[in-house]
Coordinates of C-alpha atoms in Angstrom, one line a residue:
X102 CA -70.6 84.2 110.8
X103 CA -68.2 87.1 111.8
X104 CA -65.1 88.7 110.8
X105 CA -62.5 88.6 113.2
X106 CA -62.5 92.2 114.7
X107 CA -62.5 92.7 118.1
X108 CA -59.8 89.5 118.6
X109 CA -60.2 85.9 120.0
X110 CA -62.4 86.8 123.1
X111 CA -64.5 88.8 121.3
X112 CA -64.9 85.8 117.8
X113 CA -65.9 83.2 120.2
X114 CA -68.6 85.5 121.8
X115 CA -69.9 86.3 118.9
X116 CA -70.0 82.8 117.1
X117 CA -72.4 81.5 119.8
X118 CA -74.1 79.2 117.2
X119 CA -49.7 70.4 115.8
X120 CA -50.8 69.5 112.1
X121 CA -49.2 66.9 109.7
X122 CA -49.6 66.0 106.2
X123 CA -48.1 67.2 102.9
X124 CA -47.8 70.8 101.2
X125 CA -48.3 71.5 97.4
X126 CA -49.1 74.0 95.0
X127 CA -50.8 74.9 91.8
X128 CA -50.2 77.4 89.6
X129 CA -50.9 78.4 86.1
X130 CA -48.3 77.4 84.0
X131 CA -47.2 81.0 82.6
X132 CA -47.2 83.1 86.0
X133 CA -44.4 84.1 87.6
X134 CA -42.2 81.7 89.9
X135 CA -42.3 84.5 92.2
X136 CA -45.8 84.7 92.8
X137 CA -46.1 80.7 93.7
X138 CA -43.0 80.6 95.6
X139 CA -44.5 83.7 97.7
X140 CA -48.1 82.2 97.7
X141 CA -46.8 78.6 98.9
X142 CA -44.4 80.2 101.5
X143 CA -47.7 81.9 103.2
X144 CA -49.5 79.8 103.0
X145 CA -46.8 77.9 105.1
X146 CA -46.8 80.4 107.6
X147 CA -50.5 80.2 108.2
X148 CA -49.9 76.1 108.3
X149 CA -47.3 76.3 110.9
X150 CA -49.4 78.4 113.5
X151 CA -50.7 74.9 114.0
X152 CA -53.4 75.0 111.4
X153 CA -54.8 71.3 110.3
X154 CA -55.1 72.5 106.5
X155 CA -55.1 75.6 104.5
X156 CA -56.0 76.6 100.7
X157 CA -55.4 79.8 98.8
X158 CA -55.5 81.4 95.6
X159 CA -54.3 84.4 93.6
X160 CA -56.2 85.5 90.4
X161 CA -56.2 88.5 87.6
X162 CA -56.8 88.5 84.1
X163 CA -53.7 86.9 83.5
X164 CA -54.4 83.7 85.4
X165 CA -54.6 81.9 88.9
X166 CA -51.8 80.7 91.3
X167 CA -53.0 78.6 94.4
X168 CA -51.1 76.8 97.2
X169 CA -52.0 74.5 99.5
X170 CA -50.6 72.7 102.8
X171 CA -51.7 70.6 106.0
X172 CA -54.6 67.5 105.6
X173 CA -57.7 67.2 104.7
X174 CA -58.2 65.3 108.3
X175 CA -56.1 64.4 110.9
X176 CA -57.1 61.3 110.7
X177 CA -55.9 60.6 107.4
X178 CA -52.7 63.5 107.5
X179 CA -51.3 62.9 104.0
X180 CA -54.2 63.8 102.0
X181 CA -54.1 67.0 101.2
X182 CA -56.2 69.7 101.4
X183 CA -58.9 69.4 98.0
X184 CA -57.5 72.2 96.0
X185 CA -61.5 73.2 95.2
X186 CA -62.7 72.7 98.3
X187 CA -65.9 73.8 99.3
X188 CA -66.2 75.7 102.5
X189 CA -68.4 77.9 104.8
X190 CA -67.1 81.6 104.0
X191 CA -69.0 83.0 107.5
X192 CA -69.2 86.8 107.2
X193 CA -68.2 87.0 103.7
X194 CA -71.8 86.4 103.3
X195 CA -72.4 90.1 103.9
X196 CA -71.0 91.5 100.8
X197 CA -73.3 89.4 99.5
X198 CA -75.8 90.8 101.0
X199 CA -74.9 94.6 100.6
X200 CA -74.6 93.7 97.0
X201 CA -77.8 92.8 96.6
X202 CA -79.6 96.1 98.7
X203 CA -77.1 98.3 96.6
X204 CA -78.5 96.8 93.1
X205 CA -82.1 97.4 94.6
X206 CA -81.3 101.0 95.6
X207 CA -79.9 101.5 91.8
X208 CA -83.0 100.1 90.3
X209 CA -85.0 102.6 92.4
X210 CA -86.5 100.1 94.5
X211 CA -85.1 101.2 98.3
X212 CA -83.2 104.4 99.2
X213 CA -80.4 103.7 101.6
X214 CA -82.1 106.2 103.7
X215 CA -85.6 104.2 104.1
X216 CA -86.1 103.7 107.5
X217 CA -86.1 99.8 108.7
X218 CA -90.1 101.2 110.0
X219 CA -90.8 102.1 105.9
X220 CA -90.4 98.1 105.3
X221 CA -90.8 96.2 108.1
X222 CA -93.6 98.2 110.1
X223 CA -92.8 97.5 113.6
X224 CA -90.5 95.0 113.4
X225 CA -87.7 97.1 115.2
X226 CA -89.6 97.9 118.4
X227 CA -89.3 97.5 122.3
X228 CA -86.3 98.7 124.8
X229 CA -85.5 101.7 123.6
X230 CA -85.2 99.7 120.1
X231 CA -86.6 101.9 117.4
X232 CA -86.8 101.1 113.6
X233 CA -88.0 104.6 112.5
X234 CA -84.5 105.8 113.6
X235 CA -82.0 102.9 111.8
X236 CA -82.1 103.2 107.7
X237 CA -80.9 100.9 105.3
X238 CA -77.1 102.7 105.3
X239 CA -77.4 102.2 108.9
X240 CA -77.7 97.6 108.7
X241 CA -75.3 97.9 106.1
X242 CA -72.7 100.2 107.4
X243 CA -72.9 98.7 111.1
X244 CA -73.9 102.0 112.3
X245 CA -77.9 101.1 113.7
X246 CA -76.6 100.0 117.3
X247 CA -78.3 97.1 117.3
X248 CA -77.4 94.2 119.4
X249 CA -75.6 90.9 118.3
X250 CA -78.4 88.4 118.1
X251 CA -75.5 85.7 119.0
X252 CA -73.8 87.7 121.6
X253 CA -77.2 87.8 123.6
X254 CA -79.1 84.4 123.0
X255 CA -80.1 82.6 126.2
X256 CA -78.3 79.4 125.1
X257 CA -74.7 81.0 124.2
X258 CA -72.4 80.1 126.6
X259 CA -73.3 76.0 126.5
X260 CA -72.2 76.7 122.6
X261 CA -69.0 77.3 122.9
X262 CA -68.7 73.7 124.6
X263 CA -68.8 70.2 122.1
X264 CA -71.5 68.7 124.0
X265 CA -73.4 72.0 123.0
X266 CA -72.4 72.3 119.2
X267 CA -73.3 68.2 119.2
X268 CA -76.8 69.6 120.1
X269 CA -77.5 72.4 118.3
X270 CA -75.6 71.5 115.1
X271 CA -78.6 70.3 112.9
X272 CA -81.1 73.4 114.6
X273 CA -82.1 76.5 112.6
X274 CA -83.0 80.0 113.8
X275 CA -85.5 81.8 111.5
X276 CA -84.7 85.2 111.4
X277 CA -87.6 87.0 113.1
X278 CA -86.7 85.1 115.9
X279 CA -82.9 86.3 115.4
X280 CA -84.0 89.4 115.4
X281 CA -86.3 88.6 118.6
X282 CA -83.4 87.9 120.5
X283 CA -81.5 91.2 119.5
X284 CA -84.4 93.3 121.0
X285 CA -84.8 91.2 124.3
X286 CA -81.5 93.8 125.2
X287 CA -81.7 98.0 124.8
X288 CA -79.9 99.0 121.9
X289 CA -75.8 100.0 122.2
X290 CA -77.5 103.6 120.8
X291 CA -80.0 104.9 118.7
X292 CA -78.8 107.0 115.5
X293 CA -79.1 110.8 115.3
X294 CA -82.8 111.6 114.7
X295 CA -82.4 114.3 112.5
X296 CA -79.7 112.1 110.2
X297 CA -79.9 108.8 111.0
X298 CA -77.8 107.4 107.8
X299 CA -75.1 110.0 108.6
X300 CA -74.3 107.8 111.9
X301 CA -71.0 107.9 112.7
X302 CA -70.6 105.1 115.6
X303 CA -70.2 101.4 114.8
X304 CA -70.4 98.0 116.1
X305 CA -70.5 95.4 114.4
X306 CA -73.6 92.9 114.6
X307 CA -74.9 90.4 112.5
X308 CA -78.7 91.0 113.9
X309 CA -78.1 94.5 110.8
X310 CA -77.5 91.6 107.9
X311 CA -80.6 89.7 109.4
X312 CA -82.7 92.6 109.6
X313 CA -81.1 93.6 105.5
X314 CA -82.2 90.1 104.3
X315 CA -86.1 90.7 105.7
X316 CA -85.8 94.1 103.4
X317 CA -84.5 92.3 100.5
X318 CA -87.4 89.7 100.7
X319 CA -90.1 92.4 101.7
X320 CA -88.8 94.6 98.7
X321 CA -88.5 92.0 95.9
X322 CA -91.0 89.5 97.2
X323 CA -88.5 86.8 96.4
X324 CA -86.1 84.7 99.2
X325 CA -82.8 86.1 100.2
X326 CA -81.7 82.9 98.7
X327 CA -83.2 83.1 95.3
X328 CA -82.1 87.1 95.0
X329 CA -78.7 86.0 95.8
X330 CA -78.9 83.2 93.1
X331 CA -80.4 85.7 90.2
X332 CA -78.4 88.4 90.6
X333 CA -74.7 87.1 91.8
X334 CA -74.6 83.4 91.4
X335 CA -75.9 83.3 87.6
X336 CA -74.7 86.1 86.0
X337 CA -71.1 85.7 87.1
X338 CA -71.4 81.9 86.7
X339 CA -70.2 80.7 90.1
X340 CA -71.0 77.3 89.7
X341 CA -69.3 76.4 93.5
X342 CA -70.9 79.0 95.4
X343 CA -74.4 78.5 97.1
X344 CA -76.8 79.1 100.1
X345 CA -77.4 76.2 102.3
X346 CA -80.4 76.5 103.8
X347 CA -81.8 74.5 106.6
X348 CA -78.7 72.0 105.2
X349 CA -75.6 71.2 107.9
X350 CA -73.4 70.1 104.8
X351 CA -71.1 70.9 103.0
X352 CA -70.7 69.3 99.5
X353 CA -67.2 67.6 98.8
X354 CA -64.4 67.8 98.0
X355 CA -63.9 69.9 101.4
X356 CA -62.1 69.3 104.5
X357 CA -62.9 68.7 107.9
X358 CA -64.0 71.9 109.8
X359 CA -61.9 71.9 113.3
X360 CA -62.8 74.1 116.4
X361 CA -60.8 73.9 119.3
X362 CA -63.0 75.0 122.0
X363 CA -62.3 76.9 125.2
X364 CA -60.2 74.9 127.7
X365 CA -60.5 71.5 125.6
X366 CA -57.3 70.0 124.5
X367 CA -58.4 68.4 121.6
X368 CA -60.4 69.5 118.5
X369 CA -64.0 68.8 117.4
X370 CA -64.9 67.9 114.3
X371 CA -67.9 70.7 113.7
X372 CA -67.5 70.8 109.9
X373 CA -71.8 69.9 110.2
X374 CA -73.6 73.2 111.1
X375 CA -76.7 74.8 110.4
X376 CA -77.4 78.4 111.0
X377 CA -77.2 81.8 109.3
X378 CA -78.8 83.6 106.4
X379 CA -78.1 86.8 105.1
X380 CA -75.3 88.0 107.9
X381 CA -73.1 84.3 107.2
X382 CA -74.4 81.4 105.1
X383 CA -73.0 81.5 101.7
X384 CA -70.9 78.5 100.8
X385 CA -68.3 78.8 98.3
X386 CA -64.4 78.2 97.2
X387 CA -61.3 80.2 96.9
X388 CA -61.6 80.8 93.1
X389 CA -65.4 81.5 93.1
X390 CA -65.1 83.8 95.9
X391 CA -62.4 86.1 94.3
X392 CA -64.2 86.0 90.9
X393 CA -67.6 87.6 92.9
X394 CA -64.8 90.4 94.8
X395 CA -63.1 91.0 91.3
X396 CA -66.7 91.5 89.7
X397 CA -67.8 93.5 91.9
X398 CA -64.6 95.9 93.0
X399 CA -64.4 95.9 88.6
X400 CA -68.1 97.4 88.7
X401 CA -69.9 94.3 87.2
X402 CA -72.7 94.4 89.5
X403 CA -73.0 97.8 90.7
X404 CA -73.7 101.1 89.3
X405 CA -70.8 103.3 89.6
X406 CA -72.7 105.4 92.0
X407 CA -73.8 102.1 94.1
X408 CA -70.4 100.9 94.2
X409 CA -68.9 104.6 95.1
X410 CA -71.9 104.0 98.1
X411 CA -70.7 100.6 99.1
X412 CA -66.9 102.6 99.4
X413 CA -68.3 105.4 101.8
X414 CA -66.4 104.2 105.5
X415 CA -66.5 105.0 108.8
X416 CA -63.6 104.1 111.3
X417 CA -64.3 100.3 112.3
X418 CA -62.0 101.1 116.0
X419 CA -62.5 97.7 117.5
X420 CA -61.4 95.7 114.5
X421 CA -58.4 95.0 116.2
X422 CA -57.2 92.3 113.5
X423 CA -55.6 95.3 111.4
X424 CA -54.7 98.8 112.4
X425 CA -57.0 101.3 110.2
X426 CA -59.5 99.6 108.9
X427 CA -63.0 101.7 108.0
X428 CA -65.8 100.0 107.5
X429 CA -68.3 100.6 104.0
X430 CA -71.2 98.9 103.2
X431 CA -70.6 95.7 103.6
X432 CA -67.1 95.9 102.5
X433 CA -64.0 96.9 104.6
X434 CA -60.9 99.4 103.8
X435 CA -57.4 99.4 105.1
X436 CA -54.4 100.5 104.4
X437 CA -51.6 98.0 103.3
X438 CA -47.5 99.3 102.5
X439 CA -46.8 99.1 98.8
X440 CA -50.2 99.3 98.0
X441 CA -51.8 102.6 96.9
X442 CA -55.2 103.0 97.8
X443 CA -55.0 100.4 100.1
X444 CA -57.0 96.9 100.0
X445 CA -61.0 96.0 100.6
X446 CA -61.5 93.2 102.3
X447 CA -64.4 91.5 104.9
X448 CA -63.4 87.9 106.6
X449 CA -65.8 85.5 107.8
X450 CA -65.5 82.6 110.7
X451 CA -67.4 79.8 111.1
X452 CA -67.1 76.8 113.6
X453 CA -63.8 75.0 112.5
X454 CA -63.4 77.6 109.0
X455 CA -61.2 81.0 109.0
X456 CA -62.1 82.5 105.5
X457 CA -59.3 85.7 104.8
X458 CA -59.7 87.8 101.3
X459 CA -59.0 90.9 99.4
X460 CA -59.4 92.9 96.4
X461 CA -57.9 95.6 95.2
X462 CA -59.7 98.8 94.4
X463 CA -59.9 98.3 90.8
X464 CA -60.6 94.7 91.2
X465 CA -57.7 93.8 89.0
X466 CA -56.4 91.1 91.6
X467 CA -58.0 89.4 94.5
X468 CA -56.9 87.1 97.1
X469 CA -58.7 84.3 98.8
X470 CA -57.9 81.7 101.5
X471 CA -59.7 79.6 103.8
X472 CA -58.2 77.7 106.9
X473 CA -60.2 74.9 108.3
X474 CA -59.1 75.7 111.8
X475 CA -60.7 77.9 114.9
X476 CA -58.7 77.7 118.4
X477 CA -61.0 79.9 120.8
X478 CA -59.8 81.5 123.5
X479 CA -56.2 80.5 121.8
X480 CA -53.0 82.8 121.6
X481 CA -52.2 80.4 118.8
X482 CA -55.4 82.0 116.6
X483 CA -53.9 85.3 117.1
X484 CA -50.9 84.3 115.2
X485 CA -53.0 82.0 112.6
X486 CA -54.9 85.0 111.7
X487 CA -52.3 87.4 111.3
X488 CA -50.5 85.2 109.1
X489 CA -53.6 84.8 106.7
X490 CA -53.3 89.3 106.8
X491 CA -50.0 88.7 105.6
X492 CA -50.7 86.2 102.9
X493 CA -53.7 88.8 101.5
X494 CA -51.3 92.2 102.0
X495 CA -48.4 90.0 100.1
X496 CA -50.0 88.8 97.8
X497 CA -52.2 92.0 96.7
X498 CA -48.8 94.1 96.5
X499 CA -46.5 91.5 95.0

């Protein structure tokens, strides 16, 4: 349910809840060979890191190019990876989110400066926690100092062992009691009390998209789910795209969901796994999801002044995955060679599923990829994820 920021030691604390097989491609027939030749040789890269399986795609008005390589499961290494295969995006699920507060805020409904106090009357309370200070801008933006919900639970270290993802796999959280666990610890700060929403600092923490998905509900008097259906789902017809729920599966075609956890030398299977709302649960596919970031990067589903919101940053210093990267409203900036105006992006992890995207500013062209592979505590992820960077920045400048 997290991007990967801060690098491998930090993705596994903040989770807390050699491949064979054949390589192919599709492409639309009238796009350029360069563009799949390109595609299919990064997505080969990513592959070789010692991924199991890996899927991408391309699109822009003039079509879509995807690539594939590695197995669906190792135990059966020469089928391939479903070319619209459903997987857990993770932290993707925030622009999602932000999405939906922004469209509120345009409708008049919530001010990104509305204190977390104006609608959720003390919910944000207790060691040095204080929702009167931490505004809407504030969850989305990453700037309230709240703590991780994951990073402190009681129970996090057993999960990052098989025996402990065997027994938590099918168990939900609801999210007052996310948020319960965020407040047991004082706050990393407290933003300015004259200008709270002009907070500068950041850290990111999923306990600010828990706390965004209460507004939304308190607001509209409708689910998280249900908003996120309306508004996003519907309207831009992503028929593959969906929140789980209190569901551990995911729909096929998919593939099987590896995590190598720390010190084990082989994988588990965790591609069951419940947990997440607002701050990580969507499930989707590589086309859906760059239809939603071309939508929304095009102005579809914001206001210009929304969308013009959602692009205000602040430096993001820890994100360690890629050097400048500034951190919006639920949306990420950084800077790319060959690209003007750089590339907005977000990531997402999940046990056993490494989802990697992009847009570009005008949301002519988009790139999407998901790997079902997670090796914590791994050198070897280091090099996965860099090479999924490299497929986005490629492919977004080709």
């Amino acid at each position: 349910m997290i991007s990967r920021r801060t690098g491998l030691a930090a993705t596994a604390a903040a989770l807390l809840t050699g491949a064979s097989g054949p390589a192919a491609t599709a492409a639309a027939p009238h796009r350029a060979p360069g563009l799949r030749s390109r595609l299919q040789s990064d997505v080969n890269a990513i592959w070789a890191t010692g991924a199991t399986g890996v899927l991408a795609e391309v699109q822009s008005a003039r079509g879509r190019t995807t690539a594939r390589a590695g197995s669906a499961d190792l135990r059966a290494p020469h089928h391939p990876v479903p070319r619209d295969a459903y997987y857990r995006i993770g932290s993707d699920t925030k622009t999602f989110t932000a999405t939906l507060a922004l469209q509120l805020a345009g409708e008049g409904r919530l001010a990104l400066t509305d204190t977390v106090e104006r609608w959720l009357p003390g919910a944000v309370r207790g060691n040095g926690n204080d929702g009167r200070r931490i505004t809407v801008a504030n969850l989305l933006r990453q700037t309230s100092g709240l703590n991780d919900y994951l990073a402190v639970s009681p129970d996090s270290a057993d999960a990052f062992t098989p025996d402990g993802y065997h027994r938590s796999r099918f168990r939900t959280t609801a999210p007052e009691d996310q948020l319960k666990a965020a407040l047991s610890r004082p706050p990393l700060w407290v933003p300015n009390a004259e200008h709270p929403a002009r907070e500068r600092r950041w850290g990111y923490s999923n306990t600010n998209y828990v706390v965004a998905g209460l507004i939304i509900e308190q607001v509209t008097g409708n689910s998280w789910a249900q908003e996120i259906h309306d508004r996003i789902i519907e309207p831009l017809g992503l028929r593959h795209t969906f929140t789980p729920g209190t569901s551990p599966y995911v729909p096929r075609p998919t593939a099987t969901a590896y995590t190598w956890f720390p010190g084990c030398a082989r994988p588990t299977d965790t591609t069951l796994a419940s947990g997440g709302g607002a701050d990580g649960s969507v499930i989707s596919t590589t086309h859906d999801h760059g239809v939603f970031l071309r939508a929304l990067m095009s102005g579809r589903l914001l206001h210009p002044a929304q969308l013009a919101a959602m692009k205000e940053t602040v430096v993001a210093e820890d994100w360690s995955a890629a050097p400048g990267v500034r951190y919006g409203l639920g949306i990420a900036w950084r800077p790319v060679a060959g690209r003007s105006g750089g590339i907005w992006f977000h990531g997402g992890t999940h046990l056993g599923i490494v989802s990697e995207s992009g847009v570009t500013p005008d949301g002519a062209r988009a790139a999407t990829s998901a790997t079902f592979t997670l090796r914590m505590g791994d050198p070897a992820q280091d090099a996965q994820d860099l090479a999924a960077l490299r497929l986005v920045d490629r492919a977004l400048t080709g």
